[in-house]
mmCIF file of C-alpha atoms in Angstrom:
data_model
loop_
_atom_site.group_PDB
_atom_site.id
_atom_site.type_symbol
_atom_site.label_atom_id
_atom_site.label_comp_id
_atom_site.label_asym_id
_atom_site.label_seq_id
_atom_site.Cartn_x
_atom_site.Cartn_y
_atom_site.Cartn_z
ATOM 1 C CA MET I 1 20.996 181.421 8.881
ATOM 2 C CA ASN I 2 19.874 185.026 9.295
ATOM 3 C CA ARG I 3 19.328 186.599 12.686
ATOM 4 C CA ASN I 4 17.297 189.791 12.941
ATOM 5 C CA PRO I 5 18.255 191.643 16.145
ATOM 6 C CA TYR I 6 14.751 193.084 16.345
ATOM 7 C CA SER I 7 13.018 189.685 16.119
ATOM 8 C CA ARG I 8 12.499 187.029 18.747
ATOM 9 C CA TYR I 9 13.042 184.309 16.173
ATOM 10 C CA TYR I 10 15.613 183.575 13.510
ATOM 11 C CA VAL I 11 15.238 182.322 9.961
ATOM 12 C CA PRO I 12 17.477 179.332 9.133
ATOM 13 C CA GLY I 13 19.435 179.532 5.921
ATOM 14 C CA PRO I 14 19.092 177.114 3.005
ATOM 15 C CA SER I 15 19.802 173.528 4.077
ATOM 16 C CA PRO I 16 20.083 170.393 1.918
ATOM 17 C CA TRP I 17 19.206 167.990 4.747
ATOM 18 C CA PRO I 18 15.380 168.071 4.468
ATOM 19 C CA PHE I 19 15.676 167.184 0.784
ATOM 20 C CA PHE I 20 18.054 164.273 1.423
ATOM 21 C CA VAL I 21 15.915 162.982 4.302
ATOM 22 C CA ALA I 22 12.811 163.040 2.074
ATOM 23 C CA ILE I 23 14.619 161.229 -0.753
ATOM 24 C CA SER I 24 16.015 158.555 1.593
ATOM 25 C CA ALA I 25 12.625 158.066 3.272
ATOM 26 C CA ASN I 26 11.011 157.575 -0.121
ATOM 27 C CA GLY I 27 13.714 155.055 -1.076
ATOM 28 C CA MET I 28 13.153 153.103 2.131
ATOM 29 C CA ALA I 29 9.397 153.059 1.508
ATOM 30 C CA VAL I 30 9.889 151.751 -2.034
ATOM 31 C CA GLY I 31 12.336 149.140 -0.737
ATOM 32 C CA LEU I 32 9.803 148.014 1.863
ATOM 33 C CA ILE I 33 7.098 147.640 -0.796
ATOM 34 C CA LEU I 34 9.464 145.616 -2.986
ATOM 35 C CA TRP I 35 10.301 143.396 -0.013
ATOM 36 C CA LEU I 36 6.592 142.825 0.683
ATOM 37 C CA HIS I 37 6.180 141.764 -2.953
ATOM 38 C CA ARG I 38 9.081 139.306 -2.490
ATOM 39 C CA THR I 39 11.396 141.180 -4.849
ATOM 40 C CA PRO I 40 13.711 142.833 -2.307
ATOM 41 C CA SER I 41 16.278 145.397 -3.390
ATOM 42 C CA PHE I 42 18.967 145.342 -0.721
ATOM 43 C CA VAL I 43 21.048 147.920 -2.590
ATOM 44 C CA LEU I 44 18.167 150.432 -2.552
ATOM 45 C CA MET I 45 17.393 149.772 1.111
ATOM 46 C CA GLY I 46 21.058 149.989 2.110
ATOM 47 C CA MET I 47 21.738 153.214 0.226
ATOM 48 C CA SER I 48 18.537 154.799 1.550
ATOM 49 C CA LEU I 49 19.333 153.795 5.122
ATOM 50 C CA VAL I 50 22.893 155.162 4.942
ATOM 51 C CA CYS I 51 21.647 158.400 3.368
ATOM 52 C CA MET I 52 18.985 158.724 6.077
ATOM 53 C CA LEU I 53 21.514 158.243 8.904
ATOM 54 C CA LEU I 54 24.048 160.690 7.458
ATOM 55 C CA SER I 55 21.394 163.324 6.669
ATOM 56 C CA THR I 56 19.737 163.176 10.073
ATOM 57 C CA PHE I 57 23.118 163.248 11.822
ATOM 58 C CA SER I 58 24.136 166.355 9.868
ATOM 59 C CA TRP I 59 20.746 167.997 10.436
ATOM 60 C CA TRP I 60 20.923 167.434 14.206
ATOM 61 C CA ARG I 61 24.551 168.649 14.222
ATOM 62 C CA ASP I 62 23.499 171.950 12.651
ATOM 63 C CA LEU I 63 20.625 172.284 15.107
ATOM 64 C CA ILE I 64 22.941 171.769 18.096
ATOM 65 C CA ARG I 65 25.367 174.349 16.706
ATOM 66 C CA GLU I 66 22.545 176.885 16.410
ATOM 67 C CA GLY I 67 21.822 176.415 20.097
ATOM 68 C CA ASP I 68 25.498 176.670 21.059
ATOM 69 C CA ILE I 69 25.897 180.061 19.421
ATOM 70 C CA GLY I 70 22.820 181.449 21.187
ATOM 71 C CA LEU I 71 20.176 181.404 18.459
ATOM 72 C CA HIS I 72 17.718 179.353 20.506
ATOM 73 C CA THR I 73 15.921 182.002 22.522
ATOM 74 C CA ARG I 74 13.139 181.212 24.961
ATOM 75 C CA PHE I 75 10.624 181.858 22.194
ATOM 76 C CA VAL I 76 12.357 179.341 19.938
ATOM 77 C CA ILE I 77 12.451 176.806 22.779
ATOM 78 C CA LYS I 78 8.706 177.334 23.257
ATOM 79 C CA SER I 79 8.135 176.528 19.585
ATOM 80 C CA PHE I 80 10.228 173.364 20.078
ATOM 81 C CA ARG I 81 8.067 172.384 23.048
ATOM 82 C CA ASP I 82 4.881 172.916 21.069
ATOM 83 C CA GLY I 83 6.288 170.889 18.183
ATOM 84 C CA VAL I 84 7.280 167.952 20.391
ATOM 85 C CA ALA I 85 3.884 168.044 22.116
ATOM 86 C CA LEU I 86 2.091 167.925 18.745
ATOM 87 C CA PHE I 87 4.398 165.141 17.593
ATOM 88 C CA ILE I 88 3.554 163.028 20.664
ATOM 89 C CA LEU I 89 -0.144 163.802 20.111
ATOM 90 C CA SER I 90 0.157 162.488 16.556
ATOM 91 C CA GLU I 91 1.778 159.324 17.951
ATOM 92 C CA VAL I 92 -1.143 158.932 20.358
ATOM 93 C CA MET I 93 -3.565 159.107 17.432
ATOM 94 C CA PHE I 94 -1.407 156.602 15.553
ATOM 95 C CA PHE I 95 -1.726 154.000 18.306
ATOM 96 C CA PHE I 96 -5.374 154.931 18.856
ATOM 97 C CA THR I 97 -6.216 153.598 15.387
ATOM 98 C CA PHE I 98 -4.749 150.183 16.221
ATOM 99 C CA PHE I 99 -6.480 150.049 19.598
ATOM 100 C CA TRP I 100 -9.733 150.978 17.854
ATOM 101 C CA THR I 101 -9.279 148.054 15.464
ATOM 102 C CA PHE I 102 -8.530 145.739 18.351
ATOM 103 C CA PHE I 103 -11.602 146.782 20.356
ATOM 104 C CA HIS I 104 -13.830 146.632 17.287
ATOM 105 C CA ASN I 105 -13.016 142.958 16.809
ATOM 106 C CA ALA I 106 -12.630 141.960 20.465
ATOM 107 C CA LEU I 107 -15.887 143.441 21.789
ATOM 108 C CA SER I 108 -17.994 142.059 18.936
ATOM 109 C CA PRO I 109 -16.315 139.062 17.268
ATOM 110 C CA SER I 110 -17.715 138.248 13.850
ATOM 111 C CA CYS I 111 -18.848 134.857 12.574
ATOM 112 C CA GLU I 112 -15.535 134.456 10.765
ATOM 113 C CA LEU I 113 -13.835 134.534 14.184
ATOM 114 C CA GLY I 114 -16.200 131.939 15.617
ATOM 115 C CA MET I 115 -17.916 134.716 17.596
ATOM 116 C CA ARG I 116 -15.232 134.226 20.224
ATOM 117 C CA TRP I 117 -12.272 136.280 21.347
ATOM 118 C CA PRO I 118 -9.512 135.246 21.226
ATOM 119 C CA PRO I 119 -10.455 133.398 18.041
ATOM 120 C CA PRO I 120 -10.434 129.588 18.147
ATOM 121 C CA GLY I 121 -6.984 128.136 17.603
ATOM 122 C CA ILE I 122 -5.107 131.145 19.002
ATOM 123 C CA ARG I 123 -3.042 130.368 22.102
ATOM 124 C CA THR I 124 -2.450 133.805 23.564
ATOM 125 C CA PRO I 125 0.775 134.540 25.491
ATOM 126 C CA ASN I 126 0.705 134.384 29.258
ATOM 127 C CA PRO I 127 0.567 137.941 30.668
ATOM 128 C CA SER I 128 2.383 136.905 33.855
ATOM 129 C CA SER I 129 5.432 135.641 31.966
ATOM 130 C CA THR I 130 7.559 137.497 29.407
ATOM 131 C CA SER I 131 5.222 140.465 28.974
ATOM 132 C CA LEU I 132 5.118 141.080 32.741
ATOM 133 C CA PHE I 133 8.918 141.191 32.767
ATOM 134 C CA GLU I 134 8.832 143.680 29.895
ATOM 135 C CA THR I 135 6.319 145.806 31.794
ATOM 136 C CA GLY I 136 8.606 145.877 34.825
ATOM 137 C CA LEU I 137 11.526 146.882 32.608
ATOM 138 C CA LEU I 138 9.728 149.862 31.090
ATOM 139 C CA ILE I 139 8.261 151.069 34.384
ATOM 140 C CA SER I 140 11.710 150.849 36.006
ATOM 141 C CA SER I 141 13.283 152.689 33.075
ATOM 142 C CA GLY I 142 10.729 155.484 33.459
ATOM 143 C CA LEU I 143 11.682 155.881 37.120
ATOM 144 C CA PHE I 144 15.403 155.940 36.326
ATOM 145 C CA VAL I 145 15.114 158.506 33.527
ATOM 146 C CA THR I 146 12.962 160.717 35.771
ATOM 147 C CA GLN I 147 15.635 160.499 38.471
ATOM 148 C CA ALA I 148 18.262 161.450 35.884
ATOM 149 C CA HIS I 149 16.248 164.532 34.927
ATOM 150 C CA LYS I 150 15.807 165.482 38.569
ATOM 151 C CA SER I 151 19.562 165.131 39.184
ATOM 152 C CA MET I 152 20.310 167.364 36.206
ATOM 153 C CA ARG I 153 17.983 170.076 37.480
ATOM 154 C CA LEU I 154 19.846 169.903 40.797
ATOM 155 C CA LYS I 155 23.131 170.535 38.897
ATOM 156 C CA ASP I 156 24.447 167.026 39.435
ATOM 157 C CA TYR I 157 26.213 166.473 36.121
ATOM 158 C CA ASP I 158 28.619 163.733 37.219
ATOM 159 C CA VAL I 159 26.716 160.759 38.706
ATOM 160 C CA GLY I 160 22.926 160.952 38.749
ATOM 161 C CA PRO I 161 22.146 161.657 35.070
ATOM 162 C CA PHE I 162 24.770 159.184 33.829
ATOM 163 C CA ILE I 163 23.511 156.313 35.990
ATOM 164 C CA GLY I 164 19.874 157.025 35.132
ATOM 165 C CA LEU I 165 20.504 157.238 31.389
ATOM 166 C CA VAL I 166 22.718 154.148 31.242
ATOM 167 C CA VAL I 167 20.203 152.029 33.174
ATOM 168 C CA THR I 168 17.346 153.320 30.997
ATOM 169 C CA ILE I 169 19.244 152.487 27.811
ATOM 170 C CA VAL I 170 19.985 148.989 29.129
ATOM 171 C CA CYS I 171 16.296 148.489 30.002
ATOM 172 C CA GLY I 172 15.209 149.585 26.526
ATOM 173 C CA THR I 173 17.727 147.283 24.845
ATOM 174 C CA VAL I 174 16.762 144.286 26.987
ATOM 175 C CA PHE I 175 13.070 145.008 26.332
ATOM 176 C CA PHE I 176 13.591 144.862 22.571
ATOM 177 C CA LEU I 177 15.625 141.639 22.765
ATOM 178 C CA VAL I 178 13.036 139.975 25.007
ATOM 179 C CA GLN I 179 10.283 141.029 22.610
ATOM 180 C CA LEU I 180 12.136 139.393 19.725
ATOM 181 C CA ARG I 181 12.392 136.224 21.825
ATOM 182 C CA GLU I 182 8.649 136.358 22.491
ATOM 183 C CA TYR I 183 7.956 136.680 18.767
ATOM 184 C CA TYR I 184 10.139 133.653 18.099
ATOM 185 C CA TRP I 185 8.261 131.428 20.569
ATOM 186 C CA ASN I 186 4.719 132.621 19.842
ATOM 187 C CA SER I 187 2.446 129.935 18.413
ATOM 188 C CA TYR I 188 0.794 132.278 15.878
ATOM 189 C CA THR I 189 1.951 134.709 13.209
ATOM 190 C CA ILE I 190 0.736 137.989 11.771
ATOM 191 C CA ALA I 191 -1.298 135.983 9.213
ATOM 192 C CA ASP I 192 -3.350 134.136 11.887
ATOM 193 C CA SER I 193 -6.693 135.959 11.822
ATOM 194 C CA VAL I 194 -7.240 139.537 12.880
ATOM 195 C CA TYR I 195 -5.861 138.782 16.337
ATOM 196 C CA GLY I 196 -2.413 137.999 14.988
ATOM 197 C CA SER I 197 -2.482 141.012 12.663
ATOM 198 C CA VAL I 198 -3.467 143.536 15.327
ATOM 199 C CA PHE I 199 -1.238 141.957 17.980
ATOM 200 C CA TYR I 200 1.919 142.164 15.888
ATOM 201 C CA LEU I 201 1.073 145.627 14.554
ATOM 202 C CA LEU I 202 0.547 146.994 18.062
ATOM 203 C CA THR I 203 3.525 145.332 19.716
ATOM 204 C CA GLY I 204 5.754 145.672 16.651
ATOM 205 C CA PHE I 205 5.234 149.404 16.215
ATOM 206 C CA HIS I 206 5.680 149.857 19.954
ATOM 207 C CA GLY I 207 8.951 147.944 19.721
ATOM 208 C CA MET I 208 10.111 150.280 16.949
ATOM 209 C CA HIS I 209 9.266 153.249 19.184
ATOM 210 C CA VAL I 210 11.349 151.664 21.940
ATOM 211 C CA VAL I 211 14.273 151.415 19.497
ATOM 212 C CA VAL I 212 13.879 155.085 18.494
ATOM 213 C CA GLY I 213 13.624 156.125 22.154
ATOM 214 C CA THR I 214 16.738 154.111 23.035
ATOM 215 C CA ILE I 215 18.701 155.775 20.223
ATOM 216 C CA TRP I 216 17.470 159.175 21.408
ATOM 217 C CA LEU I 217 18.577 158.366 24.963
ATOM 218 C CA THR I 218 21.995 157.302 23.673
ATOM 219 C CA VAL I 219 22.376 160.620 21.830
ATOM 220 C CA SER I 220 21.393 162.446 25.029
ATOM 221 C CA LEU I 221 24.004 160.449 26.958
ATOM 222 C CA VAL I 222 26.721 161.459 24.465
ATOM 223 C CA ARG I 223 25.677 165.100 24.668
ATOM 224 C CA LEU I 224 25.696 164.918 28.452
ATOM 225 C CA TRP I 225 29.205 163.452 28.330
ATOM 226 C CA ARG I 226 30.335 166.353 26.143
ATOM 227 C CA GLY I 227 28.877 168.896 28.577
ATOM 228 C CA GLU I 228 26.189 170.273 26.276
ATOM 229 C CA PHE I 229 23.473 170.247 28.945
ATOM 230 C CA SER I 230 22.999 172.442 31.989
ATOM 231 C CA SER I 231 20.362 172.702 34.695
ATOM 232 C CA GLN I 232 18.576 175.458 32.739
ATOM 233 C CA ARG I 233 19.373 174.400 29.169
ATOM 234 C CA HIS I 234 18.548 170.775 28.380
ATOM 235 C CA PHE I 235 15.384 170.741 26.306
ATOM 236 C CA GLY I 236 16.744 168.000 24.014
ATOM 237 C CA PHE I 237 16.989 165.697 27.005
ATOM 238 C CA GLU I 238 13.619 166.813 28.359
ATOM 239 C CA ALA I 239 11.894 166.073 25.045
ATOM 240 C CA CYS I 240 13.504 162.622 25.065
ATOM 241 C CA ILE I 241 12.027 162.008 28.528
ATOM 242 C CA TRP I 242 8.562 163.010 27.288
ATOM 243 C CA TYR I 243 8.835 160.566 24.438
ATOM 244 C CA TRP I 244 10.053 157.753 26.705
ATOM 245 C CA HIS I 245 7.189 158.267 29.159
ATOM 246 C CA PHE I 246 4.775 158.114 26.218
ATOM 247 C CA VAL I 247 6.306 154.759 25.233
ATOM 248 C CA ASP I 248 5.892 153.531 28.829
ATOM 249 C CA VAL I 249 2.227 154.536 29.044
ATOM 250 C CA VAL I 250 1.386 152.919 25.699
ATOM 251 C CA TRP I 251 2.975 149.631 26.788
ATOM 252 C CA VAL I 252 1.166 149.564 30.147
ATOM 253 C CA ALA I 253 -2.155 150.106 28.347
ATOM 254 C CA LEU I 254 -1.211 147.491 25.754
ATOM 255 C CA TRP I 255 -0.279 144.933 28.412
ATOM 256 C CA CYS I 256 -3.462 145.466 30.443
ATOM 257 C CA LEU I 257 -5.806 145.339 27.451
ATOM 258 C CA VAL I 258 -4.195 143.030 24.888
ATOM 259 C CA TYR I 259 -2.386 140.570 27.139
ATOM 260 C CA VAL I 260 -4.495 140.455 30.322
ATOM 261 C CA TRP I 261 -8.069 141.387 29.473
ATOM 262 C CA PHE I 262 -8.704 140.542 25.829
ATOM 263 C CA GLY I 263 -6.070 137.843 25.817
ATOM 264 C CA GLY I 264 -8.664 135.764 27.687
ATOM 265 C CA TRP I 265 -6.580 135.349 30.849
ATOM 266 C CA LEU I 266 -8.604 137.719 33.034
ATOM 267 C CA TYR I 267 -11.859 135.975 32.190
ATOM 268 C CA MET I 268 -10.284 132.561 32.651
ATOM 269 C CA TRP I 269 -9.088 133.583 36.099
ATOM 270 C CA TRP I 270 -12.562 134.907 37.010
ATOM 271 C CA PHE I 271 -14.192 131.793 35.569
ATOM 272 C CA LYS I 272 -11.982 129.410 37.608
ATOM 273 C CA MET I 273 -12.368 131.471 40.746
ATOM 274 C CA TRP I 274 -16.157 131.029 40.700
ATOM 275 C CA ASP I 275 -15.935 127.464 39.405
ATOM 276 C CA GLY I 276 -17.950 128.290 36.320
ATOM 277 C CA ASP I 277 -20.842 129.881 38.249
ATOM 278 C CA VAL I 278 -20.509 133.305 36.618
ATOM 279 C CA TYR I 279 -23.833 135.122 36.450
ATOM 280 C CA THR I 280 -23.883 137.138 33.254
ATOM 281 C CA PHE I 281 -27.347 136.244 31.872
ATOM 282 C CA LYS I 282 -30.460 136.391 34.058
ATOM 283 C CA TYR I 283 -32.689 133.772 32.441
ATOM 284 C CA PRO I 284 -34.702 131.785 34.970
ATOM 285 C CA ASP I 285 -33.208 128.422 33.949
ATOM 286 C CA ALA I 286 -29.745 129.605 32.931
ATOM 287 C CA LYS I 287 -27.500 130.456 35.847
ATOM 288 C CA PRO I 288 -23.968 129.850 34.462
ATOM 289 C CA SER I 289 -22.708 132.096 31.694
ATOM 290 C CA TRP I 290 -22.586 131.046 28.054
ATOM 291 C CA TYR I 291 -18.821 130.612 28.369
ATOM 292 C CA ALA I 292 -19.420 127.887 30.945
ATOM 293 C CA TYR I 293 -21.536 125.905 28.501
ATOM 294 C CA ILE I 294 -18.418 124.989 26.601
ATOM 295 C CA GLN I 295 -17.672 122.601 29.424
ATOM 296 C CA GLU I 296 -20.166 119.752 29.507
ATOM 297 C CA GLU I 297 -20.326 119.417 33.281
ATOM 298 C CA HIS I 298 -21.442 123.044 33.721
ATOM 299 C CA ALA I 299 -24.130 123.044 31.033
ATOM 300 C CA PRO I 300 -27.761 123.043 32.324
ATOM 301 C CA SER I 301 -30.224 120.373 31.237
ATOM 302 C CA TRP I 302 -32.081 122.638 28.798
ATOM 303 C CA TYR I 303 -28.814 123.447 26.987
ATOM 304 C CA LYS I 304 -27.827 119.840 26.344
ATOM 305 C CA VAL I 305 -28.997 118.043 23.230
ATOM 306 C CA PRO I 306 -31.641 115.399 24.092
ATOM 307 C CA ASP I 307 -30.503 111.818 23.770
ATOM 308 C CA HIS I 308 -33.207 110.890 21.239
ATOM 309 C CA LEU I 309 -31.952 113.626 18.895
ATOM 310 C CA LYS I 310 -28.345 112.482 18.971
ATOM 311 C CA ALA I 311 -27.255 110.532 15.911
#
């Protein structure tokens, strides 16, 4: 790396790690495509994964060394902040595409879906069961990691940050394990209509982000143990907190929309509360909503098929 004493920035020297990361990422993508075509290449996937781990570890090691020898000025840190902010913005757009797909099908179900949402035959998970526990885990983890950051800014390097990070890591690990358990007991798969596809894409990619965030928190815990953070110099940990809060917010939105509202449970609760007398259409002879007509006892006389027309 070359440092110009008259410049606010520095120019890193030639590094092989971007090349190796690109090659390993390409190998993992090819391995995934082969696995989807039911011709898996475990050797290719294994070699690519090992190369990716070693390359990223070496790349991060060099980056930490640059900071230790004083090359990360406040202008460089500002560029890091802008980069992390843009990265999180790109992640927001990534999840926005899946939410857009979900709303497109949920707000106007097509004939192929029976013009109902959730589609007929889909037994959606109960939002007050496993998913509610997962929501509590992520909200609690967000509080603990915020407390850890606050303790670090107050120069408490011995107790507060360690407890907060350890509890957050445990919450992230338990969340991922509970999500795997939920996948195992679900009554539908990713191939069951558009609901199953969007549900598993949304929750699955969020689960992968939880795994990445947990690994990032573990790296921050190791660096904290080695004394690489101070009250004024801990942007690596701060960026990790930003990412973890993003994961929390996405899950809360996912739980409210996918599990509670468009999972059918909110409407079912409202429907039972009013005993089927839900006024959504204002026709003179039709007081209950169309959803109530599914139940025979709530259907008005004009909606029922006349007896002389029944076969």
